[in-house]
Amino acid sequence: MKESKGKVTALLGWSLHAIEAIDKMNRPFVVVGPPEFQSFADTHNIQFVPWVFDHLEERSDELYERLKNLNTKVAIPIYEETVEWAGTLNARFRNNPRIFHKSLLLRDKGLMKRKAQMAGIRVGVFAEAENKDDIYRFLNRVNEALIKLDGDPNDPIHVKPFNKAGTVGHRMIRDRQEIEQICDSEFPLLMESHLDGQEFSCEVFIHNGKVKFLNITEYVKLGHSNFVPASPSLEEWRPQIREEIEKLVEAFEVEYGVIHPEYFIAPDGTLNFGEVAARVPGGHIFELIEKAYGFSAFQAQILCSDPDTTEEELEAFFPEEVVSAKGYAGSLMVYPNVKIIEKLSMPEELKNHPYFEKHDMFIPVTSKVAERVGFGNHYGTIFFSGDDSEIMRMLMKKYEKHDFYL
């Protein structure tokens, strides 16, 4: 790095992976996170500002002053709820109000789809729902447009919150009964038509408006399993995917940091934009990138978020895409199929498989499984690595429905 003159990097949110990554970079940092991590931070000598990320309009001045007094130069969002906080802080650090407004665009799923559509990026049909009647009408109109006959099953639609991360609160809707299961408190919601094709995400590291590294993550099943880099059949579309990514970066005026867009690709290579985030992706993707490529994606995010990082540093940091990967790295997120967990069952066949790396499943303190809303929260992850993407995909499909919790 250039001489930082003691300038501090602020990590917004709590992630041990991110803390360990920046600590190895020997640059001064502060973690702004939930107050319950104060004692851990004190024990491990981590500079820490306890913070609850709500009431941004009322409290952003206070956080800015606290970080300015620590000589902070840049704020980096770790999870979804900190994206606009990083936006408002960086707008002040760099004296550019547009940075904050661009961060709001990356938080509102309806707004980002409108922006993408205006930029000529392909998206599905979408609308906003204030109540269940809006969803009934949208479901009917989508299926009328598909010229469904009486008795034909409905094509599904999707509803999701505007500003939640990943699959949180995401529901697939086919009939009125499923609409009735939605609580009034969940509104407003974004409604989308179903997009056919293979879904995947990209992890795009950007500096000075230019793509410095593009990873393609293949989804075996949304919210359950993924691996990096993508299989050869998906990677063959990399030139078209990169072209779409560059169009997205330009349309959203992304200058620094990381974005995590999701797309659907048809067999003929037609791409449809799903949504985009500007923080660490879910599905343990950053850890998978490090396993496959050997560099820390957390460090990459930190470097790309800092305008002072030089081109030479970035060129030395990032390896060549795809060909430098040492095989494939994947994760399978496990969801209990029981209401009460009594024990954990790991098949010997899986533990002995050469692609099996490790798992972090455990018997929770509360044996009652939390009720799932949409995809819900997983109860641990199984990690894989190996040389063949087809074997990786086969393993994930095989164990996706396995009852690890009994």
mmCIF file of C-alpha atoms in Angstrom:
data_model
loop_
_atom_site.group_PDB
_atom_site.id
_atom_site.type_symbol
_atom_site.label_atom_id
_atom_site.label_comp_id
_atom_site.label_asym_id
_atom_site.label_seq_id
_atom_site.Cartn_x
_atom_site.Cartn_y
_atom_site.Cartn_z
ATOM 1 C CA MET A 1 0.000 0.000 0.000
ATOM 2 C CA LYS A 2 0.898 3.636 -0.333
ATOM 3 C CA GLU A 3 1.814 5.209 2.978
ATOM 4 C CA SER A 4 -1.515 5.396 4.771
ATOM 5 C CA LYS A 5 -0.302 7.992 7.280
ATOM 6 C CA GLY A 6 -2.209 6.185 9.999
ATOM 7 C CA LYS A 7 -5.534 6.460 8.210
ATOM 8 C CA VAL A 8 -8.000 3.917 9.601
ATOM 9 C CA THR A 9 -10.269 1.481 7.723
ATOM 10 C CA ALA A 10 -13.678 0.903 9.335
ATOM 11 C CA LEU A 11 -15.356 -2.498 9.009
ATOM 12 C CA LEU A 12 -19.118 -2.080 9.433
ATOM 13 C CA GLY A 13 -20.603 -5.251 10.906
ATOM 14 C CA TRP A 14 -19.005 -8.229 12.627
ATOM 15 C CA SER A 15 -17.063 -10.900 10.737
ATOM 16 C CA LEU A 16 -14.105 -12.783 12.189
ATOM 17 C CA HIS A 17 -13.010 -13.625 8.649
ATOM 18 C CA ALA A 18 -12.884 -9.935 7.728
ATOM 19 C CA ILE A 19 -11.144 -8.989 10.996
ATOM 20 C CA GLU A 20 -8.476 -11.658 10.538
ATOM 21 C CA ALA A 21 -7.987 -10.622 6.907
ATOM 22 C CA ILE A 22 -7.413 -6.940 7.625
ATOM 23 C CA ASP A 23 -5.253 -7.729 10.655
ATOM 24 C CA LYS A 24 -2.857 -9.632 8.356
ATOM 25 C CA MET A 25 -2.618 -6.570 6.107
ATOM 26 C CA ASN A 26 -0.963 -4.523 8.866
ATOM 27 C CA ARG A 27 -3.226 -1.552 8.315
ATOM 28 C CA PRO A 28 -4.979 0.272 11.164
ATOM 29 C CA PHE A 29 -8.667 -0.591 11.446
ATOM 30 C CA VAL A 30 -11.709 -0.241 13.629
ATOM 31 C CA VAL A 31 -14.698 -2.556 13.805
ATOM 32 C CA VAL A 32 -18.138 -0.950 14.115
ATOM 33 C CA GLY A 33 -20.441 -3.704 15.273
ATOM 34 C CA PRO A 34 -23.210 -4.882 17.594
ATOM 35 C CA PRO A 35 -22.523 -4.039 21.270
ATOM 36 C CA GLU A 36 -22.556 -7.717 22.308
ATOM 37 C CA PHE A 37 -19.116 -8.135 20.687
ATOM 38 C CA GLN A 38 -17.493 -5.500 22.917
ATOM 39 C CA SER A 39 -16.025 -7.990 25.403
ATOM 40 C CA PHE A 40 -14.581 -10.161 22.619
ATOM 41 C CA ALA A 41 -13.021 -7.098 21.019
ATOM 42 C CA ASP A 42 -11.536 -5.995 24.353
ATOM 43 C CA THR A 43 -10.135 -9.464 25.046
ATOM 44 C CA HIS A 44 -8.449 -9.610 21.641
ATOM 45 C CA ASN A 45 -7.323 -5.971 21.568
ATOM 46 C CA ILE A 46 -9.560 -5.049 18.606
ATOM 47 C CA GLN A 47 -10.371 -1.350 18.257
ATOM 48 C CA PHE A 48 -14.167 -1.380 18.466
ATOM 49 C CA VAL A 49 -17.106 1.017 18.273
ATOM 50 C CA PRO A 50 -20.334 -0.572 19.572
ATOM 51 C CA TRP A 51 -23.166 0.358 17.261
ATOM 52 C CA VAL A 52 -26.766 -0.605 16.445
ATOM 53 C CA PHE A 53 -27.387 -0.007 12.734
ATOM 54 C CA ASP A 54 -30.778 1.690 12.807
ATOM 55 C CA HIS A 55 -32.164 5.245 12.506
ATOM 56 C CA LEU A 56 -29.544 6.224 9.953
ATOM 57 C CA GLU A 57 -31.038 9.667 9.331
ATOM 58 C CA GLU A 58 -30.844 10.554 13.026
ATOM 59 C CA ARG A 59 -27.572 8.898 14.020
ATOM 60 C CA SER A 60 -25.195 8.914 11.041
ATOM 61 C CA ASP A 61 -23.705 12.259 12.127
ATOM 62 C CA GLU A 62 -22.725 10.764 15.470
ATOM 63 C CA LEU A 63 -21.002 7.761 13.915
ATOM 64 C CA TYR A 64 -19.229 9.939 11.352
ATOM 65 C CA GLU A 65 -17.813 12.186 14.092
ATOM 66 C CA ARG A 66 -16.636 9.197 16.123
ATOM 67 C CA LEU A 67 -14.890 7.664 13.133
ATOM 68 C CA LYS A 68 -13.458 10.978 11.958
ATOM 69 C CA ASN A 69 -11.898 11.425 15.396
ATOM 70 C CA LEU A 70 -10.220 8.031 14.887
ATOM 71 C CA ASN A 71 -8.732 9.311 11.595
ATOM 72 C CA THR A 72 -10.884 6.973 9.456
ATOM 73 C CA LYS A 73 -10.508 7.136 5.673
ATOM 74 C CA VAL A 74 -12.962 4.512 4.356
ATOM 75 C CA ALA A 75 -15.941 2.445 5.596
ATOM 76 C CA ILE A 76 -16.517 -1.086 4.286
ATOM 77 C CA PRO A 77 -19.919 -2.843 4.604
ATOM 78 C CA ILE A 78 -19.799 -6.463 5.754
ATOM 79 C CA TYR A 79 -23.504 -7.294 5.679
ATOM 80 C CA GLU A 80 -26.660 -5.950 4.061
ATOM 81 C CA GLU A 81 -27.853 -3.617 6.807
ATOM 82 C CA THR A 82 -24.558 -1.711 6.777
ATOM 83 C CA VAL A 83 -24.472 -0.853 3.048
ATOM 84 C CA GLU A 84 -26.177 2.535 3.307
ATOM 85 C CA TRP A 85 -24.229 3.321 6.492
ATOM 86 C CA ALA A 86 -21.010 2.813 4.535
ATOM 87 C CA GLY A 87 -22.513 4.969 1.796
ATOM 88 C CA THR A 88 -23.253 7.920 4.054
ATOM 89 C CA LEU A 89 -19.860 7.675 5.788
ATOM 90 C CA ASN A 90 -17.845 7.406 2.572
ATOM 91 C CA ALA A 91 -19.820 10.288 1.075
ATOM 92 C CA ARG A 92 -18.457 12.446 3.897
ATOM 93 C CA PHE A 93 -14.951 10.994 3.970
ATOM 94 C CA ARG A 94 -14.649 11.743 0.241
ATOM 95 C CA ASN A 95 -16.897 14.813 0.182
ATOM 96 C CA ASN A 96 -19.159 13.319 -2.486
ATOM 97 C CA PRO A 97 -22.897 13.110 -1.600
ATOM 98 C CA ARG A 98 -23.617 10.915 -4.648
ATOM 99 C CA ILE A 99 -21.871 7.986 -2.936
ATOM 100 C CA PHE A 100 -24.676 7.795 -0.379
ATOM 101 C CA HIS A 101 -27.441 7.949 -2.979
ATOM 102 C CA LYS A 102 -25.786 5.211 -5.029
ATOM 103 C CA SER A 103 -25.672 3.020 -1.902
ATOM 104 C CA LEU A 104 -29.447 3.383 -1.512
ATOM 105 C CA LEU A 105 -29.853 2.063 -5.051
ATOM 106 C CA LEU A 106 -27.982 -1.088 -3.990
ATOM 107 C CA ARG A 107 -30.328 -1.632 -1.032
ATOM 108 C CA ASP A 108 -33.768 -1.395 -2.669
ATOM 109 C CA LYS A 109 -34.601 -4.358 -4.914
ATOM 110 C CA GLY A 110 -37.395 -2.500 -6.690
ATOM 111 C CA LEU A 111 -35.258 0.562 -7.320
ATOM 112 C CA MET A 112 -32.320 -1.465 -8.640
ATOM 113 C CA LYS A 113 -34.553 -3.312 -11.111
ATOM 114 C CA ARG A 114 -35.955 -0.038 -12.435
ATOM 115 C CA LYS A 115 -32.444 1.369 -12.784
ATOM 116 C CA ALA A 116 -31.277 -1.770 -14.608
ATOM 117 C CA GLN A 117 -34.272 -1.668 -16.929
ATOM 118 C CA MET A 118 -33.605 1.984 -17.770
ATOM 119 C CA ALA A 119 -30.020 1.048 -18.650
ATOM 120 C CA GLY A 120 -31.169 -1.576 -21.146
ATOM 121 C CA ILE A 121 -30.361 -4.535 -18.909
ATOM 122 C CA ARG A 122 -32.791 -7.457 -19.279
ATOM 123 C CA VAL A 123 -35.019 -8.032 -16.254
ATOM 124 C CA GLY A 124 -38.233 -9.959 -15.676
ATOM 125 C CA VAL A 125 -41.640 -8.389 -15.032
ATOM 126 C CA PHE A 126 -41.813 -6.868 -11.555
ATOM 127 C CA ALA A 127 -44.084 -4.729 -9.395
ATOM 128 C CA GLU A 128 -44.528 -3.645 -5.800
ATOM 129 C CA ALA A 129 -47.142 -5.166 -3.492
ATOM 130 C CA GLU A 130 -48.777 -3.286 -0.623
ATOM 131 C CA ASN A 131 -51.185 -6.092 0.248
ATOM 132 C CA LYS A 132 -52.333 -9.601 -0.724
ATOM 133 C CA ASP A 133 -54.744 -8.281 -3.377
ATOM 134 C CA ASP A 134 -51.777 -6.834 -5.268
ATOM 135 C CA ILE A 135 -50.172 -10.297 -5.313
ATOM 136 C CA TYR A 136 -53.401 -11.952 -6.536
ATOM 137 C CA ARG A 137 -53.594 -9.463 -9.409
ATOM 138 C CA PHE A 138 -49.911 -9.831 -10.323
ATOM 139 C CA LEU A 139 -50.097 -13.644 -10.330
ATOM 140 C CA ASN A 140 -53.175 -13.515 -12.575
ATOM 141 C CA ARG A 141 -51.709 -10.959 -14.995
ATOM 142 C CA VAL A 142 -48.432 -12.838 -15.380
ATOM 143 C CA ASN A 143 -50.247 -16.074 -16.184
ATOM 144 C CA GLU A 144 -52.699 -14.320 -18.528
ATOM 145 C CA ALA A 145 -49.702 -12.971 -20.432
ATOM 146 C CA LEU A 146 -48.347 -16.531 -20.683
ATOM 147 C CA ILE A 147 -51.686 -17.531 -22.274
ATOM 148 C CA LYS A 148 -52.490 -20.142 -19.660
ATOM 149 C CA LEU A 149 -55.661 -22.140 -20.323
ATOM 150 C CA ASP A 150 -58.187 -23.197 -17.695
ATOM 151 C CA GLY A 151 -56.743 -26.087 -15.742
ATOM 152 C CA ASP A 152 -53.121 -25.263 -16.600
ATOM 153 C CA PRO A 153 -50.897 -24.931 -13.535
ATOM 154 C CA ASN A 154 -49.818 -21.383 -12.806
ATOM 155 C CA ASP A 155 -46.329 -20.257 -13.648
ATOM 156 C CA PRO A 156 -44.824 -19.187 -10.313
ATOM 157 C CA ILE A 157 -44.049 -15.671 -9.204
ATOM 158 C CA HIS A 158 -41.610 -14.635 -6.491
ATOM 159 C CA VAL A 159 -42.150 -12.215 -3.635
ATOM 160 C CA LYS A 160 -39.367 -10.867 -1.437
ATOM 161 C CA PRO A 161 -38.618 -7.946 0.893
ATOM 162 C CA PHE A 162 -37.075 -4.852 -0.689
ATOM 163 C CA ASN A 163 -33.993 -4.658 1.527
ATOM 164 C CA LYS A 164 -33.241 -8.071 3.011
ATOM 165 C CA ALA A 165 -30.115 -10.047 2.205
ATOM 166 C CA GLY A 166 -30.175 -12.972 -0.201
ATOM 167 C CA THR A 167 -33.088 -15.379 0.239
ATOM 168 C CA VAL A 168 -34.387 -13.969 3.549
ATOM 169 C CA GLY A 169 -38.167 -13.695 3.276
ATOM 170 C CA HIS A 170 -38.139 -14.994 -0.311
ATOM 171 C CA ARG A 171 -41.273 -16.958 -1.279
ATOM 172 C CA MET A 172 -42.268 -18.719 -4.489
ATOM 173 C CA ILE A 173 -46.001 -18.339 -5.125
ATOM 174 C CA ARG A 174 -48.178 -20.523 -7.375
ATOM 175 C CA ASP A 175 -51.675 -20.244 -5.908
ATOM 176 C CA ARG A 176 -53.974 -18.294 -3.607
ATOM 177 C CA GLN A 177 -53.304 -20.596 -0.655
ATOM 178 C CA GLU A 178 -49.614 -19.646 -0.655
ATOM 179 C CA ILE A 179 -50.531 -15.960 -0.800
ATOM 180 C CA GLU A 180 -52.719 -16.387 2.270
ATOM 181 C CA GLN A 181 -49.704 -17.620 4.259
ATOM 182 C CA ILE A 182 -48.046 -14.179 3.981
ATOM 183 C CA CYS A 183 -48.454 -12.048 7.102
ATOM 184 C CA ASP A 184 -49.628 -8.463 6.717
ATOM 185 C CA SER A 185 -46.534 -7.333 8.612
ATOM 186 C CA GLU A 186 -44.298 -8.546 5.738
ATOM 187 C CA PHE A 187 -45.577 -5.877 3.328
ATOM 188 C CA PRO A 188 -44.531 -4.012 1.259
ATOM 189 C CA LEU A 189 -42.940 -6.651 -0.972
ATOM 190 C CA LEU A 190 -41.382 -6.870 -4.401
ATOM 191 C CA MET A 191 -43.112 -9.214 -6.862
ATOM 192 C CA GLU A 192 -41.252 -10.768 -9.810
ATOM 193 C CA SER A 193 -42.070 -13.120 -12.647
ATOM 194 C CA HIS A 194 -40.212 -16.434 -12.634
ATOM 195 C CA LEU A 195 -37.100 -16.459 -14.804
ATOM 196 C CA ASP A 196 -36.138 -19.729 -16.411
ATOM 197 C CA GLY A 197 -32.535 -20.718 -16.850
ATOM 198 C CA GLN A 198 -29.566 -21.482 -14.647
ATOM 199 C CA GLU A 199 -29.079 -19.063 -11.758
ATOM 200 C CA PHE A 200 -25.621 -17.925 -10.745
ATOM 201 C CA SER A 201 -23.919 -15.050 -8.993
ATOM 202 C CA CYS A 202 -20.834 -12.987 -9.681
ATOM 203 C CA GLU A 203 -18.413 -11.563 -7.159
ATOM 204 C CA VAL A 204 -16.974 -8.487 -8.835
ATOM 205 C CA PHE A 205 -14.022 -6.603 -7.366
ATOM 206 C CA ILE A 206 -13.989 -3.049 -8.692
ATOM 207 C CA HIS A 207 -11.479 -0.229 -8.387
ATOM 208 C CA ASN A 208 -11.780 3.183 -10.019
ATOM 209 C CA GLY A 209 -14.817 1.918 -11.942
ATOM 210 C CA LYS A 210 -12.927 -0.985 -13.538
ATOM 211 C CA VAL A 211 -13.471 -4.727 -12.979
ATOM 212 C CA LYS A 212 -10.279 -6.130 -11.468
ATOM 213 C CA PHE A 213 -11.453 -9.687 -10.806
ATOM 214 C CA LEU A 214 -14.652 -11.499 -11.748
ATOM 215 C CA ASN A 215 -15.633 -14.732 -10.031
ATOM 216 C CA ILE A 216 -18.645 -16.722 -11.236
ATOM 217 C CA THR A 217 -20.365 -18.822 -8.575
ATOM 218 C CA GLU A 218 -22.538 -21.660 -9.827
ATOM 219 C CA TYR A 219 -25.720 -22.280 -7.840
ATOM 220 C CA VAL A 220 -26.717 -25.935 -7.625
ATOM 221 C CA LYS A 221 -29.831 -24.897 -5.696
ATOM 222 C CA LEU A 222 -30.575 -21.313 -4.668
ATOM 223 C CA GLY A 223 -30.120 -20.845 -0.937
ATOM 224 C CA HIS A 224 -28.730 -24.350 -0.477
ATOM 225 C CA SER A 225 -25.592 -25.078 -2.474
ATOM 226 C CA ASN A 226 -22.992 -23.442 -4.695
ATOM 227 C CA PHE A 227 -19.406 -23.816 -5.867
ATOM 228 C CA VAL A 228 -16.569 -21.790 -7.407
ATOM 229 C CA PRO A 229 -15.333 -21.357 -10.014
ATOM 230 C CA ALA A 230 -18.305 -22.260 -12.188
ATOM 231 C CA SER A 231 -18.374 -25.419 -14.298
ATOM 232 C CA PRO A 232 -16.980 -25.315 -17.852
ATOM 233 C CA SER A 233 -20.513 -25.237 -19.308
ATOM 234 C CA LEU A 234 -21.219 -21.974 -17.462
ATOM 235 C CA GLU A 235 -17.719 -20.513 -17.713
ATOM 236 C CA GLU A 236 -17.920 -20.718 -21.510
ATOM 237 C CA TRP A 237 -20.300 -17.749 -21.309
ATOM 238 C CA ARG A 238 -17.753 -15.649 -19.350
ATOM 239 C CA PRO A 239 -17.218 -13.078 -22.176
ATOM 240 C CA GLN A 240 -20.962 -12.357 -22.370
ATOM 241 C CA ILE A 241 -21.251 -12.352 -18.572
ATOM 242 C CA ARG A 242 -18.338 -9.913 -18.244
ATOM 243 C CA GLU A 243 -19.958 -7.632 -20.828
ATOM 244 C CA GLU A 244 -23.178 -7.588 -18.764
ATOM 245 C CA ILE A 245 -21.217 -6.955 -15.561
ATOM 246 C CA GLU A 246 -19.431 -3.984 -17.110
ATOM 247 C CA LYS A 247 -22.786 -2.633 -18.277
ATOM 248 C CA LEU A 248 -24.110 -2.991 -14.715
ATOM 249 C CA VAL A 249 -21.058 -1.303 -13.154
ATOM 250 C CA GLU A 250 -21.425 1.621 -15.546
ATOM 251 C CA ALA A 251 -25.202 1.930 -15.077
ATOM 252 C CA PHE A 252 -24.953 1.858 -11.268
ATOM 253 C CA GLU A 253 -21.833 4.060 -11.282
ATOM 254 C CA VAL A 254 -19.928 1.671 -9.022
ATOM 255 C CA GLU A 255 -16.413 2.982 -8.412
ATOM 256 C CA TYR A 256 -14.931 1.023 -5.501
ATOM 257 C CA GLY A 257 -15.488 -2.181 -3.571
ATOM 258 C CA VAL A 258 -17.300 -5.409 -4.351
ATOM 259 C CA ILE A 259 -20.693 -6.155 -5.876
ATOM 260 C CA HIS A 260 -22.564 -9.462 -5.832
ATOM 261 C CA PRO A 261 -25.104 -9.561 -8.694
ATOM 262 C CA GLU A 262 -27.267 -12.560 -9.513
ATOM 263 C CA TYR A 263 -28.334 -13.563 -13.017
ATOM 264 C CA PHE A 264 -30.256 -16.225 -14.894
ATOM 265 C CA ILE A 265 -28.769 -17.641 -18.104
ATOM 266 C CA ALA A 266 -30.784 -19.471 -20.762
ATOM 267 C CA PRO A 267 -29.283 -22.321 -22.817
ATOM 268 C CA ASP A 268 -28.684 -19.879 -25.705
ATOM 269 C CA GLY A 269 -26.686 -17.531 -23.466
ATOM 270 C CA THR A 270 -29.439 -14.954 -22.934
ATOM 271 C CA LEU A 271 -28.871 -13.249 -19.566
ATOM 272 C CA ASN A 272 -31.514 -11.820 -17.238
ATOM 273 C CA PHE A 273 -30.539 -9.641 -14.283
ATOM 274 C CA GLY A 274 -31.937 -10.689 -10.898
ATOM 275 C CA GLU A 275 -30.547 -8.337 -8.262
ATOM 276 C CA VAL A 276 -27.284 -6.948 -6.920
ATOM 277 C CA ALA A 277 -25.765 -6.396 -3.482
ATOM 278 C CA ALA A 278 -22.690 -4.435 -2.403
ATOM 279 C CA ARG A 279 -21.333 -6.437 0.533
ATOM 280 C CA VAL A 280 -19.905 -9.827 1.468
ATOM 281 C CA PRO A 281 -22.055 -12.495 -0.263
ATOM 282 C CA GLY A 282 -23.802 -15.319 1.539
ATOM 283 C CA GLY A 283 -23.254 -19.006 0.930
ATOM 284 C CA HIS A 284 -19.687 -18.783 2.291
ATOM 285 C CA ILE A 285 -18.639 -17.631 -1.192
ATOM 286 C CA PHE A 286 -15.686 -15.522 0.009
ATOM 287 C CA GLU A 287 -14.305 -18.559 1.826
ATOM 288 C CA LEU A 288 -14.811 -20.683 -1.299
ATOM 289 C CA ILE A 289 -12.924 -18.143 -3.426
ATOM 290 C CA GLU A 290 -9.998 -18.311 -1.013
ATOM 291 C CA LYS A 291 -10.022 -22.108 -1.061
ATOM 292 C CA ALA A 292 -10.115 -22.269 -4.860
ATOM 293 C CA TYR A 293 -7.856 -19.342 -5.751
ATOM 294 C CA GLY A 294 -5.625 -18.893 -2.721
ATOM 295 C CA PHE A 295 -6.287 -15.191 -2.120
ATOM 296 C CA SER A 296 -8.452 -13.631 0.579
ATOM 297 C CA ALA A 297 -11.611 -12.160 -0.930
ATOM 298 C CA PHE A 298 -11.994 -10.124 2.266
ATOM 299 C CA GLN A 299 -8.602 -8.536 1.648
ATOM 300 C CA ALA A 300 -9.601 -7.999 -1.982
ATOM 301 C CA GLN A 301 -12.716 -6.126 -0.858
ATOM 302 C CA ILE A 302 -10.622 -3.965 1.473
ATOM 303 C CA LEU A 303 -8.077 -3.143 -1.242
ATOM 304 C CA CYS A 304 -10.741 -2.358 -3.845
ATOM 305 C CA SER A 305 -12.724 -0.189 -1.412
ATOM 306 C CA ASP A 306 -9.716 2.074 -0.842
ATOM 307 C CA PRO A 307 -9.214 4.744 -3.547
ATOM 308 C CA ASP A 308 -5.528 4.960 -2.547
ATOM 309 C CA THR A 309 -4.765 1.384 -3.608
ATOM 310 C CA THR A 310 -2.492 1.454 -6.669
ATOM 311 C CA GLU A 311 -2.983 -0.389 -9.946
ATOM 312 C CA GLU A 312 0.312 -2.179 -9.338
ATOM 313 C CA GLU A 313 -0.892 -3.505 -5.982
ATOM 314 C CA LEU A 314 -4.111 -4.836 -7.492
ATOM 315 C CA GLU A 315 -2.292 -6.437 -10.402
ATOM 316 C CA ALA A 316 0.066 -8.188 -7.998
ATOM 317 C CA PHE A 317 -2.790 -9.266 -5.699
ATOM 318 C CA PHE A 318 -5.274 -10.899 -8.092
ATOM 319 C CA PRO A 319 -4.464 -14.177 -9.879
ATOM 320 C CA GLU A 320 -5.685 -15.048 -13.359
ATOM 321 C CA GLU A 321 -9.377 -15.874 -13.484
ATOM 322 C CA VAL A 322 -10.450 -19.538 -13.749
ATOM 323 C CA VAL A 323 -7.169 -21.070 -14.935
ATOM 324 C CA SER A 324 -5.327 -20.272 -11.694
ATOM 325 C CA ALA A 325 -7.982 -22.001 -9.538
ATOM 326 C CA LYS A 326 -6.833 -25.167 -7.798
ATOM 327 C CA GLY A 327 -9.955 -27.213 -8.462
ATOM 328 C CA TYR A 328 -13.460 -26.419 -7.203
ATOM 329 C CA ALA A 329 -14.659 -25.391 -3.740
ATOM 330 C CA GLY A 330 -18.290 -25.789 -2.709
ATOM 331 C CA SER A 331 -20.654 -25.407 0.220
ATOM 332 C CA LEU A 332 -23.919 -27.166 1.054
ATOM 333 C CA MET A 333 -26.110 -25.360 3.585
ATOM 334 C CA VAL A 334 -28.129 -27.726 5.749
ATOM 335 C CA TYR A 335 -31.733 -27.114 6.797
ATOM 336 C CA PRO A 336 -33.386 -29.418 9.374
ATOM 337 C CA ASN A 337 -36.466 -31.319 8.236
ATOM 338 C CA VAL A 338 -37.589 -31.926 11.822
ATOM 339 C CA LYS A 339 -39.191 -29.637 14.379
ATOM 340 C CA ILE A 340 -37.157 -30.903 17.337
ATOM 341 C CA ILE A 341 -33.460 -31.763 16.937
ATOM 342 C CA GLU A 342 -32.334 -34.763 18.976
ATOM 343 C CA LYS A 343 -29.094 -35.728 17.255
ATOM 344 C CA LEU A 344 -26.743 -35.033 14.372
ATOM 345 C CA SER A 345 -26.196 -37.812 11.826
ATOM 346 C CA MET A 346 -23.221 -37.699 9.439
ATOM 347 C CA PRO A 347 -23.097 -40.574 6.915
ATOM 348 C CA GLU A 348 -19.778 -42.436 6.889
ATOM 349 C CA GLU A 349 -19.968 -42.521 3.101
ATOM 350 C CA LEU A 350 -19.908 -38.703 3.029
ATOM 351 C CA LYS A 351 -17.143 -38.333 5.614
ATOM 352 C CA ASN A 352 -14.994 -40.773 3.648
ATOM 353 C CA HIS A 353 -15.575 -39.120 0.281
ATOM 354 C CA PRO A 354 -12.378 -37.521 -1.099
ATOM 355 C CA TYR A 355 -14.266 -34.273 -1.839
ATOM 356 C CA PHE A 356 -15.488 -33.885 1.763
ATOM 357 C CA GLU A 357 -13.557 -31.132 3.559
ATOM 358 C CA LYS A 358 -15.338 -30.362 6.820
ATOM 359 C CA HIS A 359 -18.646 -29.325 8.327
ATOM 360 C CA ASP A 360 -19.709 -26.891 11.038
ATOM 361 C CA MET A 361 -23.065 -28.439 11.983
ATOM 362 C CA PHE A 362 -23.855 -28.728 15.682
ATOM 363 C CA ILE A 363 -26.643 -29.558 18.111
ATOM 364 C CA PRO A 364 -28.141 -26.154 18.980
ATOM 365 C CA VAL A 365 -28.735 -25.132 22.594
ATOM 366 C CA THR A 366 -32.433 -24.793 21.776
ATOM 367 C CA SER A 367 -33.478 -28.103 20.233
ATOM 368 C CA LYS A 368 -36.679 -26.640 18.771
ATOM 369 C CA VAL A 369 -36.073 -25.637 15.165
ATOM 370 C CA ALA A 370 -36.958 -22.022 14.375
ATOM 371 C CA GLU A 371 -39.937 -21.661 12.039
ATOM 372 C CA ARG A 372 -38.745 -20.922 8.530
ATOM 373 C CA VAL A 373 -39.916 -17.840 6.658
ATOM 374 C CA GLY A 374 -39.135 -18.291 2.983
ATOM 375 C CA PHE A 375 -35.802 -20.101 2.798
ATOM 376 C CA GLY A 376 -35.070 -19.535 6.497
ATOM 377 C CA ASN A 377 -31.690 -19.873 8.211
ATOM 378 C CA HIS A 378 -29.465 -22.881 7.693
ATOM 379 C CA TYR A 379 -28.141 -24.906 10.619
ATOM 380 C CA GLY A 380 -24.595 -25.408 9.456
ATOM 381 C CA THR A 381 -22.626 -25.996 6.279
ATOM 382 C CA ILE A 382 -20.733 -28.856 4.641
ATOM 383 C CA PHE A 383 -17.650 -27.844 2.646
ATOM 384 C CA PHE A 384 -16.319 -29.704 -0.373
ATOM 385 C CA SER A 385 -13.300 -29.404 -2.667
ATOM 386 C CA GLY A 386 -12.205 -31.413 -5.699
ATOM 387 C CA ASP A 387 -11.158 -31.360 -9.321
ATOM 388 C CA ASP A 388 -14.410 -32.233 -11.109
ATOM 389 C CA SER A 389 -17.407 -29.881 -11.176
ATOM 390 C CA GLU A 390 -19.777 -32.711 -12.132
ATOM 391 C CA ILE A 391 -18.812 -34.752 -9.060
ATOM 392 C CA MET A 392 -19.246 -31.579 -6.976
ATOM 393 C CA ARG A 393 -22.735 -31.011 -8.367
ATOM 394 C CA MET A 394 -23.696 -34.678 -7.919
ATOM 395 C CA LEU A 395 -22.645 -34.654 -4.249
ATOM 396 C CA MET A 396 -24.632 -31.518 -3.503
ATOM 397 C CA LYS A 397 -27.764 -32.837 -5.163
ATOM 398 C CA LYS A 398 -27.393 -36.172 -3.386
ATOM 399 C CA TYR A 399 -27.082 -34.702 0.104
ATOM 400 C CA GLU A 400 -29.318 -31.656 -0.332
ATOM 401 C CA LYS A 401 -32.354 -33.548 1.028
ATOM 402 C CA HIS A 402 -30.474 -35.831 3.391
ATOM 403 C CA ASP A 403 -31.650 -35.693 7.017
ATOM 404 C CA PHE A 404 -28.505 -34.700 8.907
ATOM 405 C CA TYR A 405 -30.617 -33.605 11.873
ATOM 406 C CA LEU A 406 -32.867 -36.238 13.463
#
